Coordinates of N, CA, C and O in Angstrom, one line a residue:
S134 N 102.3 73.0 96.9 CA 101.2 73.9 96.5 C 101.5 75.3 97.0 O 102.1 75.6 98.0
S135 N 101.0 76.3 96.2 CA 101.2 77.7 96.5 C 100.3 78.2 97.6 O 99.2 77.7 97.8
T136 N 100.8 79.2 98.3 CA 100.0 79.8 99.4 C 99.1 80.9 98.9 O 98.2 81.3 99.6
A137 N 99.4 81.4 97.7 CA 98.7 82.5 97.1 C 97.5 82.0 96.3 O 97.5 81.0 95.6
P138 N 96.3 82.7 96.4 CA 95.2 82.4 95.6 C 95.6 82.6 94.1 O 96.5 83.3 93.8
S139 N 94.9 82.0 93.2 CA 95.2 82.0 91.8 C 95.1 83.5 91.3 O 94.1 84.2 91.6
P140 N 96.0 83.9 90.4 CA 96.0 85.2 89.8 C 94.9 85.2 88.7 O 94.4 84.2 88.3
I141 N 94.5 86.4 88.3 CA 93.5 86.6 87.3 C 94.2 87.3 86.1 O 95.1 88.1 86.3
D142 N 93.7 87.0 84.9 CA 94.3 87.6 83.7 C 93.9 89.0 83.7 O 92.7 89.4 83.7
P143 N 94.9 90.0 83.7 CA 94.5 91.4 83.8 C 93.9 91.9 82.5 O 93.4 93.0 82.5
A144 N 93.9 91.1 81.4 CA 93.3 91.6 80.2 C 91.8 91.4 80.2 O 91.1 92.0 79.3
R145 N 91.3 90.6 81.1 CA 89.8 90.5 81.0 C 89.1 91.3 82.1 O 89.7 91.6 83.1
V146 N 87.9 91.5 81.9 CA 87.1 92.3 82.9 C 86.8 91.4 84.1 O 86.3 90.3 84.0
V147 N 87.1 91.9 85.3 CA 86.8 91.2 86.5 C 85.3 91.6 86.9 O 84.9 92.7 86.9
T148 N 84.6 90.6 87.4 CA 83.2 90.8 87.8 C 83.1 90.5 89.3 O 84.0 89.9 89.9
P149 N 82.0 90.9 89.9 CA 81.8 90.6 91.3 C 81.9 89.1 91.6 O 82.3 88.6 92.6
A150 N 81.4 88.3 90.6 CA 81.5 86.8 90.8 C 82.9 86.3 90.9 O 83.2 85.3 91.6
D151 N 83.9 87.0 90.3 CA 85.3 86.7 90.5 C 85.7 86.8 92.0 O 86.6 86.1 92.5
L152 N 85.2 87.8 92.6 CA 85.5 88.1 94.0 C 85.0 86.9 94.9 O 85.7 86.4 95.7
E153 N 83.8 86.5 94.6 CA 83.2 85.3 95.3 C 84.0 84.1 95.0 O 84.2 83.2 95.9
A154 N 84.5 83.9 93.8 CA 85.3 82.7 93.4 C 86.6 82.7 94.2 O 87.1 81.7 94.7
L155 N 87.2 83.9 94.4 CA 88.4 84.0 95.1 C 88.2 83.6 96.6 O 89.0 82.9 97.2
V156 N 87.1 84.1 97.2 CA 86.7 83.7 98.6 C 86.5 82.2 98.6 O 87.0 81.5 99.6
S157 N 85.8 81.6 97.7 CA 85.6 80.2 97.7 C 86.9 79.4 97.6 O 87.0 78.4 98.3
E158 N 87.8 79.8 96.7 CA 89.1 79.2 96.6 C 89.8 79.2 97.9 O 90.4 78.2 98.4
F159 N 89.8 80.3 98.6 CA 90.5 80.5 99.9 C 89.8 79.6 100.9 O 90.5 78.9 101.7
R160 N 88.5 79.5 100.9 CA 87.8 78.7 101.9 C 88.1 77.2 101.7 O 88.3 76.5 102.6
Q161 N 88.2 76.8 100.4 CA 88.4 75.4 100.1 C 89.8 75.0 100.5 O 90.1 73.8 100.9
A162 N 90.8 75.9 100.5 CA 92.1 75.6 100.9 C 92.3 75.4 102.4 O 93.3 74.8 102.8
G163 N 91.3 75.8 103.2 CA 91.2 75.6 104.6 C 92.5 76.1 105.3 O 93.3 76.7 104.7
P164 N 92.6 75.9 106.6 CA 91.7 75.2 107.5 C 90.7 76.3 108.2 O 89.8 75.9 108.9
A165 N 91.0 77.5 108.0 CA 90.2 78.6 108.7 C 88.7 78.5 108.2 O 88.4 78.2 107.1
Q166 N 87.9 78.9 109.2 CA 86.4 79.1 108.9 C 86.4 80.5 108.1 O 87.0 81.5 108.6
V167 N 85.7 80.5 107.0 CA 85.7 81.7 106.2 C 84.3 82.2 106.1 O 83.4 81.5 105.7
N168 N 84.0 83.4 106.6 CA 82.7 84.1 106.5 C 82.7 85.1 105.4 O 83.6 86.0 105.4
W169 N 81.8 85.0 104.5 CA 81.7 85.9 103.4 C 80.4 86.6 103.4 O 79.3 85.9 103.5
R170 N 80.4 87.9 103.4 CA 79.1 88.7 103.4 C 79.2 89.8 102.3 O 80.2 90.5 102.3
C171 N 78.2 89.8 101.5 CA 78.2 90.8 100.4 C 76.8 91.5 100.5 O 75.8 90.8 100.4
T172 N 76.8 92.8 100.7 CA 75.6 93.6 100.7 C 75.6 94.5 99.5 O 76.6 95.2 99.3
E173 N 74.5 94.6 98.8 CA 74.4 95.5 97.7 C 73.0 96.1 97.6 O 72.0 95.3 97.4
P174 N 72.8 97.4 97.8 CA 71.5 98.0 97.7 C 71.0 97.8 96.2 O 71.8 97.8 95.3
P175 N 69.7 97.6 96.0 CA 69.2 97.3 94.7 C 69.4 98.5 93.7 O 69.4 98.2 92.5
D176 N 69.6 99.7 94.2 CA 69.8 100.8 93.2 C 71.2 101.1 92.9 O 71.5 102.2 92.3
C177 N 72.2 100.3 93.2 CA 73.6 100.5 92.9 C 73.9 100.4 91.5 O 73.4 99.4 90.8
E178 N 74.7 101.3 91.0 CA 75.2 101.2 89.6 C 76.2 100.0 89.6 O 76.9 99.7 90.6
P179 N 76.4 99.4 88.4 CA 77.5 98.4 88.3 C 78.8 99.0 88.7 O 79.1 100.2 88.4
L180 N 79.7 98.2 89.3 CA 81.1 98.7 89.6 C 81.8 98.9 88.3 O 81.7 98.1 87.3
A181 N 82.7 100.0 88.2 CA 83.5 100.2 87.1 C 84.6 99.1 87.0 O 85.0 98.5 88.0
S182 N 85.0 98.8 85.8 CA 86.0 97.7 85.6 C 87.2 97.9 86.5 O 87.8 97.0 87.0
V183 N 87.7 99.1 86.5 CA 89.0 99.4 87.3 C 88.7 99.2 88.8 O 89.6 98.7 89.5
T184 N 87.5 99.4 89.2 CA 87.2 99.2 90.6 C 87.1 97.7 91.0 O 87.7 97.3 92.0
T185 N 86.5 96.9 90.1 CA 86.4 95.5 90.4 C 87.8 94.8 90.3 O 88.1 93.9 91.0
L186 N 88.6 95.3 89.3 CA 90.0 94.8 89.2 C 90.8 95.1 90.5 O 91.5 94.3 91.0
A187 N 90.6 96.3 91.0 CA 91.3 96.7 92.2 C 90.9 95.9 93.4 O 91.7 95.4 94.2
L188 N 89.6 95.7 93.5 CA 89.0 94.9 94.6 C 89.6 93.5 94.5 O 89.9 92.9 95.6
H189 N 89.6 92.9 93.4 CA 90.1 91.5 93.2 C 91.6 91.5 93.6 O 92.0 90.6 94.4
R190 N 92.4 92.4 93.2 CA 93.8 92.4 93.5 C 94.0 92.6 95.0 O 94.9 92.0 95.6
I191 N 93.3 93.5 95.6 CA 93.4 93.8 97.0 C 92.9 92.6 97.8 O 93.6 92.3 98.8
L192 N 91.8 92.0 97.5 CA 91.3 90.9 98.2 C 92.3 89.7 98.1 O 92.7 89.1 99.1
R193 N 92.9 89.5 96.9 CA 93.8 88.5 96.7 C 95.1 88.7 97.6 O 95.6 87.8 98.2
E194 N 95.5 89.9 97.7 CA 96.7 90.3 98.5 C 96.4 90.1 100.0 O 97.2 89.5 100.7
A195 N 95.2 90.5 100.4 CA 94.9 90.3 101.8 C 94.8 88.8 102.2 O 95.3 88.4 103.2
L196 N 94.2 88.0 101.3 CA 94.1 86.6 101.6 C 95.5 85.9 101.5 O 95.8 85.0 102.3
T197 N 96.3 86.3 100.6 CA 97.7 85.8 100.5 C 98.5 86.2 101.8 O 99.2 85.3 102.3
N198 N 98.3 87.4 102.3 CA 98.9 87.8 103.5 C 98.5 86.9 104.7 O 99.3 86.6 105.6
I199 N 97.2 86.6 104.7 CA 96.8 85.7 105.8 C 97.5 84.3 105.7 O 98.0 83.8 106.7
R200 N 97.5 83.8 104.6 CA 98.2 82.5 104.4 C 99.7 82.5 104.8 O 100.2 81.6 105.4
R201 N 100.3 83.6 104.4 CA 101.8 83.8 104.6 C 102.1 84.2 106.1 O 103.2 83.8 106.6
H202 N 101.4 85.1 106.6 CA 101.8 85.7 107.9 C 100.8 85.4 109.1 O 101.2 85.7 110.2
A203 N 99.7 84.8 108.8 CA 98.7 84.5 109.9 C 98.1 83.2 109.7 O 96.9 83.0 109.8
A204 N 98.9 82.2 109.3 CA 98.4 80.9 109.0 C 97.7 80.2 110.1 O 96.9 79.3 109.9
S205 N 97.9 80.7 111.3 CA 97.2 80.2 112.5 C 95.7 80.7 112.6 O 95.0 80.3 113.5
A206 N 95.3 81.5 111.7 CA 94.0 82.1 111.8 C 92.9 81.0 111.8 O 93.0 80.1 111.0
Q207 N 92.0 81.1 112.7 CA 90.9 80.2 112.8 C 89.6 80.7 112.1 O 88.8 79.9 111.6
V208 N 89.5 82.0 112.1 CA 88.3 82.7 111.5 C 88.8 83.8 110.6 O 89.6 84.7 111.0
V209 N 88.3 83.8 109.3 CA 88.6 84.9 108.4 C 87.2 85.4 108.0 O 86.4 84.7 107.5
S210 N 87.0 86.7 108.1 CA 85.8 87.3 107.7 C 86.0 88.3 106.6 O 86.9 89.2 106.7
I211 N 85.2 88.2 105.6 CA 85.3 89.1 104.4 C 84.0 89.7 104.2 O 83.0 89.0 104.0
A212 N 83.9 91.0 104.1 CA 82.7 91.7 103.9 C 82.9 92.7 102.8 O 83.9 93.5 102.7
L213 N 82.0 92.7 101.8 CA 81.9 93.6 100.7 C 80.6 94.4 100.8 O 79.6 93.8 100.8
E214 N 80.7 95.7 101.0 CA 79.5 96.5 101.2 C 79.4 97.5 100.1 O 80.2 98.5 100.1
R215 N 78.5 97.3 99.2 CA 78.3 98.3 98.1 C 77.5 99.5 98.7 O 76.6 99.4 99.5
Q216 N 77.9 100.7 98.3 CA 77.3 101.9 98.7 C 76.9 102.7 97.4 O 77.4 102.3 96.3
A217 N 76.1 103.7 97.5 CA 75.7 104.5 96.4 C 76.9 105.0 95.6 O 76.9 105.1 94.3
V218 N 77.9 105.5 96.3 CA 79.1 106.1 95.6 C 80.4 105.3 95.6 O 81.4 105.8 95.2
G219 N 80.3 104.1 96.1 CA 81.5 103.3 96.2 C 81.3 102.0 96.8 O 80.2 101.5 96.9
V220 N 82.4 101.4 97.3 CA 82.4 100.0 97.8 C 83.4 99.9 99.0 O 84.5 100.5 98.9
L221 N 83.0 99.2 100.0 CA 83.8 99.0 101.2 C 84.1 97.6 101.3 O 83.2 96.7 101.3
L222 N 85.4 97.2 101.4 CA 85.9 95.9 101.5 C 86.6 95.8 102.9 O 87.5 96.6 103.2
Q223 N 86.2 94.8 103.7 CA 86.9 94.6 104.9 C 87.3 93.1 105.0 O 86.5 92.2 104.8
V224 N 88.6 92.8 105.3 CA 89.1 91.5 105.5 C 89.7 91.4 106.9 O 90.6 92.2 107.3
T225 N 89.2 90.5 107.8 CA 89.6 90.4 109.2 C 90.0 89.0 109.4 O 89.4 88.0 109.0
D226 N 91.1 88.8 110.2 CA 91.5 87.5 110.6 C 92.0 87.5 112.1 O 92.4 88.5 112.6
D227 N 91.8 86.3 112.7 CA 92.2 86.3 114.1 C 93.6 85.6 114.3 O 94.0 85.2 115.4
G228 N 94.4 85.5 113.2 CA 95.7 85.0 113.3 C 96.7 85.9 114.0 O 96.3 87.1 114.3
R229 N 97.8 85.4 114.3 CA 98.8 86.3 115.0 C 100.0 86.6 114.2 O 101.2 86.3 114.5
G230 N 99.8 87.2 113.0 CA 100.9 87.7 112.2 C 101.6 88.8 112.9 O 101.2 89.3 113.9
G231 N 102.7 89.2 112.3 CA 103.5 90.2 112.9 C 103.1 91.7 112.8 O 103.6 92.5 113.4
G232 N 102.1 92.0 112.0 CA 101.6 93.3 111.9 C 102.3 94.1 110.8 O 103.1 93.5 110.0
L233 N 102.2 95.4 110.8 CA 102.8 96.3 109.8 C 104.3 96.1 109.7 O 105.0 96.2 110.7
G234 N 104.8 95.9 108.5 CA 106.2 95.9 108.3 C 106.9 94.7 108.7 O 108.1 94.6 108.6
S235 N 106.2 93.6 109.1 CA 106.9 92.4 109.6 C 107.2 91.4 108.5 O 108.0 90.5 108.8
G236 N 106.6 91.5 107.4 CA 106.7 90.5 106.4 C 107.8 90.7 105.4 O 108.2 89.8 104.7
G237 N 108.3 91.9 105.3 CA 109.4 92.2 104.4 C 109.0 92.3 102.9 O 109.8 92.5 102.0
G238 N 107.7 92.2 102.7 CA 107.1 92.3 101.3 C 106.6 93.6 101.0 O 106.7 94.6 101.7
T239 N 105.8 93.7 99.9 CA 105.2 94.9 99.5 C 103.7 94.8 99.4 O 103.1 95.7 98.8
G240 N 103.1 93.8 100.0 CA 101.7 93.6 99.9 C 100.8 94.8 100.4 O 100.0 95.3 99.7
L241 N 101.1 95.3 101.6 CA 100.3 96.4 102.1 C 100.6 97.7 101.4 O 99.7 98.5 101.1
A242 N 101.8 97.8 101.0 CA 102.2 99.0 100.2 C 101.5 99.0 98.8 O 101.0 100.0 98.3
G243 N 101.4 97.8 98.3 CA 100.7 97.6 97.0 C 99.2 97.9 97.1 O 98.6 98.6 96.3
I244 N 98.6 97.5 98.2 CA 97.2 97.8 98.5 C 97.0 99.3 98.6 O 96.2 99.9 98.0
R245 N 97.9 99.9 99.4 CA 97.8 101.4 99.6 C 98.0 102.1 98.3 O 97.2 103.1 98.0
E246 N 98.9 101.7 97.4 CA 99.1 102.4 96.1 C 97.9 102.3 95.2 O 97.5 103.2 94.6
R247 N 97.3 101.1 95.1 CA 96.1 100.9 94.3 C 95.0 101.8 94.8 O 94.3 102.4 94.0
V248 N 94.8 101.8 96.1 CA 93.7 102.6 96.7 C 93.9 104.1 96.4 O 93.0 104.8 96.0
E249 N 95.2 104.6 96.6 CA 95.5 106.0 96.4 C 95.3 106.3 94.9 O 94.8 107.4 94.6
L250 N 95.7 105.5 94.0 CA 95.5 105.7 92.6 C 94.1 105.9 92.2 O 93.8 106.7 91.4
L251 N 93.2 105.2 92.9 CA 91.8 105.3 92.6 C 91.0 106.3 93.6 O 89.8 106.3 93.6
H252 N 91.8 107.1 94.3 CA 91.2 108.1 95.2 C 90.3 107.5 96.3 O 89.3 108.1 96.7
G253 N 90.7 106.4 96.8 CA 90.0 105.7 97.9 C 90.7 105.9 99.2 O 91.6 106.8 99.4
D254 N 90.3 105.2 100.2 CA 90.9 105.2 101.6 C 91.2 103.8 102.0 O 90.4 102.8 101.6
C255 N 92.2 103.6 102.8 CA 92.4 102.3 103.4 C 93.1 102.4 104.8 O 93.7 103.4 105.0
T256 N 92.8 101.4 105.6 CA 93.5 101.3 106.9 C 93.9 99.9 107.1 O 93.2 98.9 106.6
F257 N 94.9 99.7 107.9 CA 95.4 98.3 108.3 C 95.7 98.4 109.7 O 96.2 99.4 110.2
G258 N 95.5 97.3 110.4 CA 95.9 97.2 111.8 C 95.1 96.3 112.6 O 94.2 95.7 112.1
R259 N 95.4 96.2 113.9 CA 94.7 95.4 114.8 C 93.5 96.1 115.4 O 93.6 97.3 115.7
D260 N 92.4 95.4 115.5 CA 91.2 96.0 116.2 C 91.3 95.8 117.7 O 92.3 95.1 118.1
P261 N 90.4 96.3 118.5 CA 90.5 96.1 119.9 C 90.5 94.7 120.4 O 91.1 94.3 121.4
A262 N 89.9 93.8 119.6 CA 89.9 92.3 119.9 C 91.2 91.6 119.5 O 91.4 90.4 119.7
G263 N 92.1 92.4 118.9 CA 93.4 91.8 118.4 C 93.4 91.1 117.1 O 94.4 90.6 116.6
R264 N 92.3 91.3 116.3 CA 92.2 90.8 115.0 C 92.9 91.7 114.0 O 92.8 92.9 114.2
W265 N 93.5 91.2 113.0 CA 94.1 92.0 111.9 C 93.0 92.4 110.9 O 92.2 91.6 110.5
V266 N 92.9 93.7 110.6 CA 91.9 94.2 109.7 C 92.5 95.0 108.6 O 93.3 95.9 108.8
V267 N 92.0 94.7 107.4 CA 92.3 95.5 106.2 C 91.0 96.0 105.7 O 90.1 95.3 105.5
R268 N 90.9 97.4 105.7 CA 89.6 98.0 105.3 C 90.0 98.9 104.1 O 90.9 99.8 104.2
V269 N 89.2 98.8 103.1 CA 89.4 99.6 101.8 C 88.1 100.1 101.4 O 87.1 99.4 101.3
W270 N 88.1 101.4 101.1 CA 86.9 102.0 100.4 C 87.4 102.6 99.1 O 88.4 103.3 99.0
L271 N 86.6 102.2 98.0 CA 86.9 102.8 96.7 C 85.7 103.4 96.1 O 84.6 102.9 96.2
P272 N 85.9 104.6 95.5 CA 84.7 105.2 94.9 C 84.4 104.5 93.6 O 85.3 103.8 93.0
N273 N 83.2 104.6 93.2 CA 82.8 104.0 91.9 C 82.6 105.0 90.8 O 81.6 105.0 90.1
N274 N 83.5 105.9 90.7 CA 83.4 106.9 89.6 C 84.7 106.9 88.8 O 85.0 107.9 88.2
Q275 N 85.3 105.7 88.6 CA 86.5 105.6 87.8 C 86.1 105.2 86.4 O 85.5 104.2 86.2
P276 N 86.5 106.0 85.4 CA 86.2 105.7 84.0 C 86.9 104.4 83.6 O 88.1 104.2 83.9
N277 N 86.3 103.5 82.9 CA 86.9 102.3 82.5 C 88.1 102.5 81.6 O 89.0 101.7 81.6
A278 N 88.2 103.6 80.9 CA 89.3 103.9 80.0 C 90.6 104.1 80.8 O 91.7 103.9 80.3
D279 N 90.5 104.4 82.1 CA 91.7 104.5 83.0 C 92.5 103.2 83.0 O 93.6 103.2 83.3
L280 N 91.9 102.1 82.7 CA 92.6 100.8 82.7 C 93.8 100.8 81.7 O 94.7 100.0 81.9
N281 N 93.7 101.7 80.7 CA 94.8 101.7 79.7 C 95.9 102.7 80.0 O 96.8 102.8 79.3
S282 N 95.7 103.5 81.1 CA 96.7 104.4 81.4 C 98.0 103.7 81.9 O 97.9 102.7 82.5
A283 N 99.1 104.3 81.6 CA 100.4 103.7 82.0 C 100.5 103.6 83.5 O 101.0 102.6 84.1
E284 N 100.0 104.6 84.2 CA 100.0 104.6 85.7 C 99.2 103.4 86.3 O 99.7 102.7 87.1
V285 N 98.0 103.2 85.7 CA 97.2 102.1 86.2 C 97.7 100.8 85.9 O 97.8 99.9 86.7
R286 N 98.2 100.6 84.6 CA 98.8 99.4 84.2 C 100.0 99.0 85.0 O 100.2 97.9 85.4
T287 N 100.8 100.0 85.3 CA 102.0 99.7 86.2 C 101.6 99.3 87.6 O 102.0 98.3 88.1
C288 N 100.6 100.1 88.1 CA 100.1 99.8 89.5 C 99.5 98.4 89.5 O 99.8 97.6 90.5
F289 N 98.7 98.0 88.6 CA 98.0 96.7 88.7 C 98.9 95.6 88.1 O 98.5 94.4 88.1
G290 N 100.1 96.0 87.6 CA 101.0 95.0 87.1 C 102.0 94.6 88.2 O 103.0 94.0 87.8
W291 N 101.8 94.9 89.4 CA 102.6 94.6 90.6 C 104.0 95.3 90.5 O 105.0 94.7 91.0
S292 N 104.1 96.4 90.0 CA 105.4 97.2 90.1 C 105.2 98.2 91.2 O 104.5 99.2 91.1
W293 N 105.8 97.9 92.4 CA 105.6 98.7 93.6 C 106.9 99.4 94.0 O 107.9 98.8 93.9
P294 N 106.7 100.5 94.6 CA 107.9 101.1 95.3 C 108.3 100.2 96.5 O 107.4 99.5 97.0
T295 N 109.5 100.3 96.9 CA 109.9 99.5 98.1 C 109.4 100.1 99.4 O 109.3 99.4 100.4
T296 N 109.2 101.4 99.4 CA 108.6 101.9 100.7 C 107.5 102.8 100.4 O 107.4 103.5 99.3
I297 N 106.5 102.8 101.2 CA 105.3 103.7 101.1 C 104.7 103.7 102.5 O 104.8 102.8 103.2
S298 N 104.2 104.9 102.8 CA 103.6 105.0 104.2 C 102.3 104.3 104.3 O 101.4 104.5 103.5
C299 N 102.2 103.4 105.3 CA 101.0 102.7 105.6 C 100.7 103.0 107.0 O 101.4 102.6 107.9
S300 N 99.6 103.7 107.3 CA 99.3 104.0 108.6 C 97.9 103.4 109.0 O 97.1 103.1 108.1
A301 N 97.7 103.2 110.2 CA 96.5 102.6 110.7 C 95.5 103.7 111.2 O 94.6 103.5 111.9
E302 N 95.8 105.0 110.8 CA 94.9 106.1 111.2 C 93.6 105.9 110.5 O 93.5 105.5 109.4
A303 N 92.6 106.4 111.2 CA 91.2 106.3 110.6 C 91.1 107.2 109.4 O 91.7 108.3 109.4
S304 N 90.3 106.8 108.5 CA 89.9 107.6 107.3 C 88.4 107.9 107.3 O 87.7 107.1 108.0
P305 N 87.9 108.8 106.6 CA 86.5 109.1 106.6 C 85.6 107.9 106.2 O 84.6 107.7 106.8
H306 N 86.1 107.1 105.3 CA 85.3 106.0 104.8 C 85.6 104.7 105.6 O 84.7 103.8 105.6
C307 N 86.8 104.5 106.1 CA 87.2 103.2 106.7 C 87.1 103.2 108.2 O 87.3 102.2 108.8
S308 N 86.7 104.3 108.8 CA 86.7 104.3 110.3 C 85.4 103.9 110.9 O 85.3 103.5 112.0
R309 N 84.3 103.9 110.1 CA 83.0 103.6 110.7 C 82.8 102.1 110.7 O 83.4 101.4 109.9
P310 N 82.1 101.5 111.7 CA 81.9 100.1 111.7 C 81.1 99.6 110.5 O 80.3 100.3 110.0
M311 N 81.3 98.4 110.1 CA 80.6 97.8 109.0 C 79.2 97.4 109.6 O 79.0 97.1 110.7
T312 N 78.2 97.6 108.7 CA 76.8 97.3 109.2 C 76.4 95.9 108.8 O 77.0 95.3 107.9

């Protein structure tokens, strides 16, 4: 069996329900306890298609990284916090993976590239309790037509550079605690 959650067809529109399904699939694969929290103020506009696609790909990559590099994780927490102008995704695990650059893959670089393409912010690293945290903030002002641009299609089609700077430095949107 594969360690990666199921991919999604990039030709269809991703919905917030797809994010929940991805979490459910990860939870069912066990053995970690998976905590899922989604907060959405009632006045939020629907997320743009490119934003939900990015969130799905980023969440899938974060969960795949947990399976591959932190399989000993006992608790995985996933929080999606909708805000008036964007969305904050945080994935935390208590496994003991190797940290930045230890996997030899392009997962974190891919996350960084997607986030930068959509003018968001992201941070990766261990928190004071030693848990691995991936935090991503994406604005919700991306026009759906952007899905057809060559740059976006390449980015979301898993064509990544082999090196990209991934720092754990705080960003304006990712440094504050989740509420």
